[in-house]
Tab-separated table of C-alpha atoms and ligand atoms in Angstrom:
chain	number	residue	atom	x	y	z
M	1	MET	CA	0.000	0.000	0.000
M	2	LEU	CA	1.301	3.475	-0.840
M	3	MET	CA	1.603	5.613	2.291
M	4	GLN	CA	1.222	9.375	2.155
M	5	VAL	CA	2.560	11.855	4.696
M	6	ASN	CA	1.258	15.229	3.614
M	7	PRO	CA	3.552	18.224	3.834
M	8	MET	CA	2.558	21.662	5.106
M	9	ILE	CA	2.975	24.236	2.320
M	10	VAL	CA	4.596	27.279	3.888
M	11	GLU	CA	6.569	30.415	3.048
M	12	PHE	CA	10.253	30.595	3.999
M	13	GLU	CA	9.613	32.911	6.968
M	14	GLN	CA	7.165	30.442	8.522
M	15	ALA	CA	9.568	27.524	8.244
M	16	TYR	CA	12.448	29.682	9.525
M	17	ALA	CA	10.396	30.856	12.522
M	18	ALA	CA	9.377	27.264	13.315
M	19	VAL	CA	12.999	26.096	13.291
M	20	LEU	CA	14.133	28.987	15.500
M	21	GLN	CA	11.309	28.277	17.948
M	22	GLN	CA	12.445	24.662	18.078
M	23	ALA	CA	16.023	25.824	18.764
M	24	ARG	CA	15.053	28.297	21.511
M	25	SER	CA	13.300	25.569	23.454
M	26	VAL	CA	16.584	23.678	23.954
M	27	LEU	CA	19.283	26.174	24.896
M	28	MET	CA	22.456	24.318	25.889
M	29	PRO	CA	23.674	24.426	29.523
M	30	THR	CA	26.717	26.492	30.490
M	31	GLU	CA	30.118	25.653	31.945
M	32	SER	CA	33.216	27.513	33.092
M	33	LEU	CA	36.364	26.941	31.023
M	34	PRO	CA	39.952	28.146	31.110
M	35	LEU	CA	40.351	30.770	28.374
M	36	TRP	CA	43.031	28.545	26.861
M	37	GLN	CA	40.427	25.886	26.043
M	38	ALA	CA	37.641	28.228	24.985
M	39	GLN	CA	38.451	28.667	21.280
M	40	GLY	CA	35.248	28.251	19.245
M	41	ARG	CA	32.963	28.481	22.295
M	42	VAL	CA	30.064	30.882	22.761
M	43	LEU	CA	30.064	33.294	25.709
M	44	ALA	CA	27.293	32.663	28.233
M	45	GLN	CA	27.771	36.050	29.992
M	46	ASP	CA	28.722	39.587	29.070
M	47	VAL	CA	32.384	40.228	29.868
M	48	PHE	CA	33.399	43.589	31.378
M	49	ALA	CA	37.018	44.763	31.450
M	50	PRO	CA	38.437	44.064	34.919
M	51	ILE	CA	41.298	46.574	34.468
M	52	ASN	CA	42.355	49.543	32.393
M	53	TRP	CA	44.746	48.676	29.605
M	54	PRO	CA	47.328	50.028	29.660
M	55	THR	CA	47.075	49.986	33.417
M	56	TRP	CA	49.970	52.453	33.726
M	57	PRO	CA	51.128	55.120	31.272
M	58	GLN	CA	53.693	53.365	29.084
M	59	SER	CA	56.384	54.342	26.628
M	60	ALA	CA	55.645	53.435	22.994
M	61	MET	CA	59.315	53.849	21.993
M	62	ASP	CA	62.827	53.106	23.132
M	63	GLY	CA	64.372	56.478	23.924
M	64	PHE	CA	64.224	59.143	26.616
M	65	ALA	CA	61.372	60.242	28.846
M	66	ILE	CA	61.346	63.999	29.344
M	67	ASN	CA	59.180	66.811	30.606
M	68	SER	CA	58.093	68.665	27.470
M	69	GLN	CA	57.740	71.924	29.442
M	70	ASP	CA	61.344	71.772	30.658
M	71	ARG	CA	63.390	74.395	28.791
M	72	SER	CA	66.819	73.239	30.065
M	73	ALA	CA	69.493	73.280	27.345
M	74	ARG	CA	70.512	69.729	28.150
M	75	PHE	CA	69.247	66.879	30.324
M	76	ARG	CA	71.258	64.531	32.447
M	77	ILE	CA	70.352	60.970	31.456
M	78	LEU	CA	69.239	58.741	34.323
M	79	ALA	CA	69.399	54.935	34.434
M	80	SER	CA	67.268	52.737	32.120
M	81	ALA	CA	63.598	51.954	32.733
M	82	PHE	CA	62.642	48.571	31.261
M	83	ALA	CA	59.173	47.278	30.449
M	84	ASP	CA	58.700	45.393	33.692
M	85	LYS	CA	60.718	47.626	35.980
M	86	VAL	CA	60.116	51.139	37.277
M	87	PRO	CA	63.201	52.588	38.976
M	88	SER	CA	62.348	53.419	42.561
M	89	ASP	CA	63.769	56.951	42.225
M	90	CYS	CA	61.729	57.717	39.139
M	91	VAL	CA	60.517	61.234	39.907
M	92	LEU	CA	62.116	63.345	37.211
M	93	GLN	CA	63.626	66.668	38.241
M	94	ALA	CA	64.218	69.708	36.023
M	95	GLY	CA	67.176	69.116	33.713
M	96	GLN	CA	66.826	65.330	33.811
M	97	ALA	CA	65.786	62.745	31.192
M	98	GLN	CA	65.061	59.089	31.870
M	99	ARG	CA	66.482	56.447	29.511
M	100	ILE	CA	63.385	54.313	28.818
M	101	MET	CA	62.424	51.191	26.839
M	102	THR	CA	59.243	50.408	24.932
M	103	GLY	CA	56.519	49.299	27.327
M	104	ALA	CA	58.192	50.730	30.453
M	105	VAL	CA	56.107	52.740	32.908
M	106	ILE	CA	56.483	56.487	32.416
M	107	PRO	CA	58.274	57.964	35.434
M	108	GLN	CA	56.546	60.771	37.314
M	109	GLY	CA	57.335	64.211	35.961
M	110	CYS	CA	57.611	62.966	32.330
M	111	ASP	CA	55.040	63.684	29.660
M	112	ALA	CA	56.810	62.885	26.373
M	113	ILE	CA	59.237	60.397	24.871
M	114	VAL	CA	62.095	61.298	22.537
M	115	PRO	CA	62.800	58.211	20.369
M	116	LEU	CA	66.419	57.109	20.414
M	117	GLU	CA	66.941	57.806	16.706
M	118	TYR	CA	65.915	61.470	17.134
M	119	ALA	CA	67.979	62.097	20.240
M	120	VAL	CA	71.131	64.236	20.092
M	121	LEU	CA	73.449	62.932	22.784
M	122	GLN	CA	76.570	64.201	24.423
M	123	THR	CA	79.047	62.309	26.611
M	124	THR	CA	81.140	64.368	29.030
M	125	PRO	CA	83.378	63.371	31.957
M	126	ASP	CA	80.468	64.088	34.318
M	127	GLY	CA	77.922	61.890	32.497
M	128	ASP	CA	75.659	61.412	29.465
M	129	TRP	CA	73.377	64.223	28.258
M	130	LEU	CA	70.412	64.638	25.967
M	131	LEU	CA	70.593	67.968	24.139
M	132	ASN	CA	67.471	70.055	23.868
M	133	PRO	CA	67.573	73.021	21.517
M	134	ASN	CA	67.808	71.574	18.022
M	135	LEU	CA	65.062	68.987	18.184
M	136	PRO	CA	61.943	69.588	16.083
M	137	HIS	CA	59.177	70.809	18.338
M	138	LYS	CA	56.666	68.046	17.464
M	139	LEU	CA	58.908	65.452	19.101
M	140	TRP	CA	58.575	67.270	22.386
M	141	SER	CA	54.855	67.787	22.468
M	142	GLN	CA	52.925	66.614	25.507
M	143	GLY	CA	51.846	62.957	25.381
M	144	ARG	CA	54.119	62.182	22.436
M	145	HIS	CA	54.843	58.397	22.234
M	146	ILE	CA	53.058	57.743	25.516
M	147	LYS	CA	50.308	55.108	25.734
M	148	ALA	CA	47.761	56.636	28.098
M	149	VAL	CA	46.013	54.668	30.854
M	150	GLY	CA	42.902	52.955	29.411
M	151	SER	CA	43.640	54.094	25.860
M	152	ASP	CA	43.091	50.526	24.589
M	153	VAL	CA	40.493	49.228	27.080
M	154	ARG	CA	38.670	51.139	29.830
M	155	GLN	CA	38.051	49.358	33.117
M	156	GLY	CA	34.364	48.394	33.353
M	157	GLU	CA	33.569	48.724	29.643
M	158	LYS	CA	31.640	45.861	28.026
M	159	LEU	CA	34.288	43.985	26.103
M	160	LEU	CA	32.225	41.149	24.666
M	161	ALA	CA	28.519	40.412	24.763
M	162	LYS	CA	26.851	37.169	25.761
M	163	GLY	CA	26.368	35.123	22.590
M	164	THR	CA	29.720	36.098	21.052
M	165	LEU	CA	31.692	33.311	19.420
M	166	LEU	CA	35.156	33.207	20.970
M	167	ALA	CA	37.393	33.113	17.930
M	168	THR	CA	41.045	34.091	17.855
M	169	LYS	CA	40.703	37.861	18.243
M	170	GLU	CA	38.119	37.620	21.011
M	171	ARG	CA	40.288	35.273	23.083
M	172	ALA	CA	43.345	37.430	22.556
M	173	LEU	CA	41.379	40.491	23.712
M	174	LEU	CA	40.252	38.723	26.893
M	175	ALA	CA	43.805	37.568	27.559
M	176	SER	CA	45.076	41.153	27.158
M	177	VAL	CA	43.076	42.240	30.209
M	178	GLY	CA	43.931	39.191	32.266
M	179	CYS	CA	40.728	37.089	31.940
M	180	SER	CA	41.701	33.479	32.542
M	181	GLN	CA	38.310	31.777	32.901
M	182	VAL	CA	35.127	32.227	30.874
M	183	SER	CA	31.530	31.116	31.192
M	184	VAL	CA	30.492	29.449	27.925
M	185	PHE	CA	27.729	27.257	26.522
M	186	VAL	CA	28.335	23.519	26.239
M	187	LYS	CA	28.731	22.613	22.562
M	188	PRO	CA	25.768	20.709	21.087
M	189	LYS	CA	26.675	17.149	20.099
M	190	VAL	CA	25.758	16.677	16.451
M	191	ALA	CA	25.254	13.554	14.320
M	192	VAL	CA	24.947	13.539	10.521
M	193	LEU	CA	23.355	10.631	8.683
M	194	THR	CA	23.596	10.548	4.898
M	195	LEU	CA	20.917	8.183	3.620
M	196	GLY	CA	20.838	6.215	0.383
M	197	ASP	CA	21.758	2.845	-1.145
M	198	GLU	CA	23.367	4.716	-4.032
M	199	LEU	CA	25.886	6.579	-1.881
M	200	THR	CA	29.497	5.662	-2.568
M	201	ASP	CA	32.570	6.911	-0.756
M	202	PRO	CA	35.188	8.719	-2.851
M	203	GLY	CA	37.931	6.174	-3.536
M	204	GLU	CA	35.408	3.363	-4.107
M	205	PRO	CA	34.462	2.275	-7.662
M	206	LEU	CA	31.182	3.774	-8.899
M	207	THR	CA	28.697	1.035	-9.837
M	208	GLN	CA	25.738	1.863	-12.085
M	209	GLY	CA	23.382	4.312	-10.414
M	210	GLY	CA	25.966	5.080	-7.739
M	211	VAL	CA	26.491	8.633	-6.463
M	212	TYR	CA	29.595	9.857	-4.706
M	213	ASN	CA	28.750	11.063	-1.219
M	214	ALA	CA	29.589	14.735	-1.674
M	215	ASN	CA	27.151	15.890	1.008
M	216	ARG	CA	29.114	14.135	3.719
M	217	PHE	CA	32.088	16.384	2.911
M	218	LEU	CA	29.889	19.431	2.386
M	219	LEU	CA	28.325	19.096	5.828
M	220	GLN	CA	31.544	18.186	7.588
M	221	GLY	CA	33.066	21.410	6.240
M	222	LEU	CA	30.048	23.589	6.961
M	223	LEU	CA	29.815	22.263	10.511
M	224	SER	CA	33.501	22.805	11.182
M	225	GLY	CA	32.924	26.564	11.410
M	226	LEU	CA	30.324	26.251	14.168
M	227	SER	CA	30.480	25.815	17.925
M	228	ILE	CA	29.460	22.152	17.912
M	229	GLU	CA	30.936	18.720	18.514
M	230	LEU	CA	30.500	16.410	15.545
M	231	VAL	CA	30.166	12.995	17.187
M	232	ALA	CA	28.854	10.839	14.336
M	233	MET	CA	28.992	11.045	10.555
M	234	GLU	CA	27.482	7.900	9.086
M	235	THR	CA	26.005	6.619	5.839
M	236	LEU	CA	22.976	4.344	6.133
M	237	PRO	CA	21.198	2.215	3.508
M	238	ASP	CA	17.584	2.830	2.519
M	239	GLU	CA	16.237	0.384	5.107
M	240	TYR	CA	13.439	1.365	7.449
M	241	ALA	CA	14.632	-0.719	10.400
M	242	VAL	CA	18.277	0.367	10.139
M	243	ILE	CA	17.421	4.061	9.968
M	244	ALA	CA	14.746	3.870	12.676
M	245	GLN	CA	17.033	2.019	15.079
M	246	ARG	CA	19.968	4.377	14.574
M	247	LEU	CA	17.778	7.447	15.011
M	248	GLN	CA	16.364	6.070	18.204
M	249	SER	CA	19.766	5.392	19.712
M	250	LEU	CA	21.204	8.749	18.593
M	251	GLY	CA	18.160	10.423	20.147
M	252	GLN	CA	19.449	9.267	23.554
M	253	THR	CA	23.004	10.565	23.145
M	254	VAL	CA	23.192	13.648	20.906
M	255	ASP	CA	21.580	17.093	20.860
M	256	CYS	CA	21.070	17.435	17.148
M	257	ILE	CA	20.661	15.049	14.210
M	258	PHE	CA	20.836	16.059	10.563
M	259	THR	CA	19.727	13.529	8.000
M	260	VAL	CA	20.422	14.082	4.315
M	261	GLY	CA	18.289	12.589	1.548
M	262	GLY	CA	15.656	9.878	1.703
M	263	SER	CA	13.080	12.413	2.774
M	264	SER	CA	10.878	12.949	-0.248
M	265	VAL	CA	8.051	10.844	-1.634
M	266	GLY	CA	10.107	8.113	-3.331
M	267	ASP	CA	9.429	4.459	-2.579
M	268	LYS	CA	12.580	4.210	-0.463
M	269	ASP	CA	12.219	7.580	1.273
M	270	TRP	CA	11.543	6.061	4.685
M	271	LEU	CA	12.251	9.067	6.840
M	272	PRO	CA	8.774	10.681	6.777
M	273	LYS	CA	7.239	7.363	7.744
M	274	ILE	CA	9.745	6.782	10.543
M	275	LEU	CA	9.212	10.262	11.949
M	276	GLN	CA	5.465	9.878	11.706
M	277	ALA	CA	5.675	6.622	13.643
M	278	GLU	CA	7.828	8.354	16.287
M	279	GLY	CA	5.161	10.976	16.875
M	280	HIS	CA	5.542	14.740	16.734
M	281	PHE	CA	7.153	16.125	13.574
M	282	HIS	CA	6.693	18.851	10.956
M	283	ARG	CA	6.938	18.265	7.260
M	284	PHE	CA	7.301	21.437	5.243
M	285	LYS	CA	7.052	22.035	1.547
M	286	ILE	CA	8.594	25.494	1.419
M	287	ASN	CA	7.506	27.828	-1.340
M	288	MET	CA	11.045	28.488	-2.572
M	289	LYS	CA	13.842	27.052	-4.658
M	290	PRO	CA	16.088	25.250	-3.938
M	291	ALA	CA	15.689	23.439	-0.618
M	292	LYS	CA	11.942	23.036	-0.866
M	293	PRO	CA	11.481	19.997	1.413
M	294	LEU	CA	12.334	20.120	5.109
M	295	MET	CA	11.299	18.050	8.094
M	296	SER	CA	11.863	18.812	11.736
M	297	ALA	CA	11.244	16.633	14.765
M	298	GLN	CA	12.277	15.915	18.316
M	299	LEU	CA	13.661	12.432	18.899
M	300	GLY	CA	14.445	11.730	22.521
M	301	ARG	CA	16.661	14.638	23.607
M	302	ALA	CA	17.733	15.399	20.023
M	303	GLN	CA	16.431	18.007	17.607
M	304	LEU	CA	16.251	16.560	14.113
M	305	LEU	CA	16.289	18.329	10.780
M	306	ALA	CA	15.884	16.280	7.618
M	307	LEU	CA	17.722	18.068	4.813
M	308	PRO	CA	17.029	17.351	1.147
M	309	GLY	CA	19.579	15.214	-0.707
M	310	ASN	CA	20.235	17.260	-3.851
M	311	PRO	CA	23.628	18.810	-2.984
M	312	LEU	CA	22.718	22.461	-3.564
M	313	ALA	CA	19.443	21.902	-1.726
M	314	THR	CA	21.486	20.411	1.131
M	315	TYR	CA	23.759	23.456	1.085
M	316	PHE	CA	20.895	25.981	1.212
M	317	SER	CA	18.937	23.972	3.736
M	318	PHE	CA	22.016	23.971	5.959
M	319	GLN	CA	22.651	27.716	5.586
M	320	LEU	CA	19.011	28.722	6.018
M	321	PHE	CA	17.883	26.299	8.750
M	322	ALA	CA	20.533	23.974	10.192
M	323	LYS	CA	23.114	26.670	10.909
M	324	PRO	CA	20.681	29.055	12.662
M	325	LEU	CA	19.264	26.092	14.624
M	326	LEU	CA	22.726	25.175	15.901
M	327	GLN	CA	23.727	28.768	16.557
M	328	VAL	CA	20.638	29.418	18.663
M	329	MET	CA	20.943	26.102	20.529
M	330	ALA	CA	24.600	26.919	21.228
M	331	GLY	CA	23.640	30.340	22.625
M	332	GLN	CA	25.227	32.263	19.760
M	333	ALA	CA	23.801	35.548	18.541
M	334	LEU	CA	22.570	34.947	14.985
M	335	ALA	CA	25.047	36.396	12.534
M	336	THR	CA	22.508	36.647	9.731
M	337	GLU	CA	18.835	37.418	9.568
M	338	PHE	CA	17.667	36.363	6.150
M	339	ALA	CA	15.393	39.371	5.828
M	340	GLN	CA	18.453	41.660	5.973
M	341	GLY	CA	21.838	40.979	4.374
M	342	GLU	CA	24.264	43.293	2.663
M	343	GLU	CA	22.812	45.395	-0.162
M	344	LEU	CA	24.688	44.887	-3.435
M	345	ARG	CA	23.872	45.630	-7.066
M	346	LEU	CA	22.961	43.122	-9.732
M	347	ALA	CA	25.472	42.940	-12.571
M	348	GLU	CA	22.875	41.629	-15.020
M	349	PRO	CA	19.065	41.438	-15.274
M	350	LEU	CA	17.184	38.647	-13.496
M	351	GLN	CA	13.644	37.303	-13.918
M	352	ILE	CA	12.109	35.338	-11.057
M	353	ALA	CA	9.015	33.186	-11.544
M	354	ASP	CA	6.458	32.141	-8.984
M	355	LYS	CA	8.498	31.470	-5.855
M	356	LEU	CA	11.261	32.848	-3.655
M	357	ARG	CA	14.704	32.033	-5.078
M	358	TRP	CA	18.086	31.671	-3.411
M	359	ILE	CA	20.718	32.151	-6.093
M	360	LEU	CA	24.456	31.583	-5.863
M	361	VAL	CA	26.467	34.588	-7.015
M	362	ARG	CA	29.952	35.659	-7.861
M	363	ARG	CA	30.742	38.890	-6.076
M	364	VAL	CA	32.930	41.459	-7.810
M	365	GLY	CA	33.289	44.586	-5.672
M	366	SER	CA	29.801	45.810	-4.891
M	367	GLU	CA	28.231	43.889	-7.804
M	368	VAL	CA	26.932	40.332	-7.928
M	369	TRP	CA	26.680	38.013	-10.938
M	370	PRO	CA	23.892	35.434	-10.580
M	371	MET	CA	24.900	31.839	-11.357
M	372	GLN	CA	22.313	29.532	-12.843
M	373	ALA	CA	22.380	26.014	-11.412
M	374	SER	CA	19.983	23.171	-10.719
M	375	ALA	CA	19.879	21.791	-7.188
M	376	SER	CA	22.019	18.805	-8.141
M	377	GLN	CA	24.924	20.869	-9.547
M	378	LEU	CA	27.579	21.273	-6.935
M	379	SER	CA	30.235	22.595	-9.324
M	380	VAL	CA	28.703	26.089	-9.254
M	381	LEU	CA	29.055	26.397	-5.482
M	382	GLN	CA	32.819	26.234	-5.694
M	383	LYS	CA	32.853	29.364	-7.875
M	384	ALA	CA	30.389	31.367	-5.781
M	385	GLN	CA	31.172	33.900	-3.054
M	386	GLY	CA	27.711	33.751	-1.527
M	387	PHE	CA	24.043	33.916	-2.432
M	388	ILE	CA	21.229	36.384	-2.892
M	389	ARG	CA	17.593	36.312	-1.946
M	390	VAL	CA	15.098	37.299	-4.634
M	391	ALA	CA	11.342	37.361	-3.992
M	392	ALA	CA	8.802	35.710	-6.290
M	393	HIS	CA	7.619	37.533	-9.432
M	394	GLN	CA	10.571	39.932	-9.499
M	395	SER	CA	11.855	41.414	-12.687
M	396	LEU	CA	15.192	42.957	-11.811
M	397	ALA	CA	17.349	45.149	-14.029
M	398	LYS	CA	21.127	45.530	-14.071
M	399	GLY	CA	22.055	47.810	-11.165
M	400	ASP	CA	19.037	46.933	-9.002
M	401	ARG	CA	19.753	46.305	-5.327
M	402	VAL	CA	19.679	42.755	-3.955
M	403	ARG	CA	20.319	41.186	-0.544
M	404	PHE	CA	23.643	39.326	-0.410
M	405	PHE	CA	24.691	36.673	2.095
M	406	ALA	CA	28.286	35.493	2.309
M	407	GLY	CA	27.770	31.794	2.520
M	408	THR	CA	30.791	30.033	1.143
M	409	GLU	CA	33.131	30.735	4.014
M	410	CYS	CA	34.461	27.228	4.558
C	1	LIG	N1	7.273	13.719	-6.499
C	1	LIG	C1	8.172	14.568	-5.989
C	1	LIG	N2	9.470	14.297	-6.107
C	1	LIG	C2	10.380	15.150	-5.623
C	1	LIG	C3	9.971	16.336	-4.998
C	1	LIG	C4	8.579	16.601	-4.858
C	1	LIG	O1	8.147	17.622	-4.310
C	1	LIG	N3	7.715	15.667	-5.375
C	1	LIG	N4	10.913	17.221	-4.557
C	1	LIG	C5	12.197	17.186	-5.224
C	1	LIG	C6	13.144	18.023	-4.524
C	1	LIG	S1	12.935	19.699	-4.696
C	1	LIG	C7	14.190	17.520	-3.836
C	1	LIG	S2	15.355	18.577	-3.126
C	1	LIG	C8	14.388	16.086	-3.662
C	1	LIG	C9	14.634	15.744	-2.205
C	1	LIG	O2	14.657	14.371	-2.112
C	1	LIG	P1	15.358	13.594	-0.935
C	1	LIG	O3	15.678	14.528	0.174
C	1	LIG	O4	14.521	12.437	-0.624
C	1	LIG	O5	16.747	13.171	-1.543
C	1	LIG	P2	17.104	11.854	-2.369
C	1	LIG	O6	15.946	11.465	-3.205
C	1	LIG	O7	17.671	10.861	-1.460
C	1	LIG	O8	18.245	12.449	-3.251
C	1	LIG	C10	18.025	13.446	-4.196
C	1	LIG	C11	19.239	13.488	-5.135
C	1	LIG	O9	20.383	13.859	-4.424
C	1	LIG	C12	21.399	12.832	-4.474
C	1	LIG	N5	22.004	12.698	-3.152
C	1	LIG	C13	21.395	12.279	-2.033
C	1	LIG	N6	22.268	12.232	-1.028
C	1	LIG	C14	23.451	12.626	-1.517
C	1	LIG	C15	24.749	12.759	-0.959
C	1	LIG	N7	24.958	12.454	0.337
C	1	LIG	N8	25.751	13.204	-1.731
C	1	LIG	C16	25.524	13.485	-3.050
C	1	LIG	N9	24.310	13.371	-3.641
C	1	LIG	C17	23.295	12.927	-2.877
C	1	LIG	C18	20.611	11.585	-4.801
C	1	LIG	O10	21.415	10.600	-5.384
C	1	LIG	C19	19.541	12.123	-5.740
C	1	LIG	O11	20.064	12.287	-7.032
C	1	LIG	O12	13.271	15.351	-4.095
C	1	LIG	C20	12.754	15.783	-5.364
C	1	LIG	N10	11.711	14.856	-5.737
C	2	MOO	O1	14.760	21.808	-3.281
C	2	MOO	MO1	15.031	20.729	-4.454
C	2	MOO	O2	15.447	21.735	-3.477
C	2	MOO	O3	14.935	21.936	-5.773
C	2	MOO	O4	16.418	20.241	-5.217
């Protein structure tokens, strides 16, 4: 008997809102981690600067610390001040200059640094001297080559907001003000199941009807940029019992499952039937192209999204639904709202028929060149810099504005 599981026909915004609602219901717990181990984690709290940086006024140059108001003809040079050492007798008197190194604390009574290469020096039997009169005035101006207290970071200022992904520059910033421990969200554990008897691993011979499993690599790469832990990446045959059993066991151990393929209305597309048997699930037929079919469900503790198998449909389904789902679950502020995006200009005219289109583009400066491709053609993705969103029934001319999303970052 043919079994029918009817999809809900929806607009993109409805499906997007449903997926985000699903994600918000399962925010990951938090943990405290040493900053050293927090690369790629999402902040669970705002971080405020615990200190001023610089904490003390510092020299930006190797040279001589002077008082710019001092009109003495020459200055007796005092002992060196190094980055980590302030001489105890560091109150400068009239007619004195302090030999100083980059990063050293500015002695009291100094308000400018004369770099070594601009200094005119004199050695006499009674000591070393820095000569005053012939130096260009700008080298003597107040504050010259001095890093002021708090000029980089002010104590108490909000350095990073909750929801920020701790990448390289964020961690370095926190380290610069002495943060050693951060409160972050636990990374969601993710499993990816590519489904299909036809799927063949690269390196294996291709038998008739076989398809190389490109989506496995596509998803592995796309996921690598997110704050998640990829715990399983498996290929399963088109067998009801095998898929159902694996889903059930993954539902006990992971936070998120992405399936790819086997989700449409073909005779061996078991997924809709399995999810229906499991209970609560949504099956969307989204009024857009590509990535029309999408299913979402909760299986045990796991959130499941069933992505379509055509590689470009997989790509768009990931960018538009899977990535926001994971970002929200992981506590991350969403980088992209698909109603916004950068405004760029079309490099050539574009006609859109009866549904919303997501179109890969080459970006050249502030212009984008649309790239025609069917959902099964992965070769175009490699040449694209991102994609644009174009509403149904649009007739766009060269130079018209379109919304651009950088989506080929990996
Ligand atoms: N009667 C209908 N048929 C189809 C509809 C529809 O509305 N009515 N929608 C079409 C659209 S749109 C899409 S997208 C696909 C989605 O189908 P599935 O998600 O079930 O995907 P499969 O049938 O398993 O595969 C589709 C296509 O992609 C290839 N594929 C699958 N997995 C991979 C992989 N891991 N790596 C590379 N290529 C893969 C697969 O061999 C097929 O060629 O349904 C349409 N049909
Ligand atoms: O969404 Mo299918 O998304 O056109 O290949």
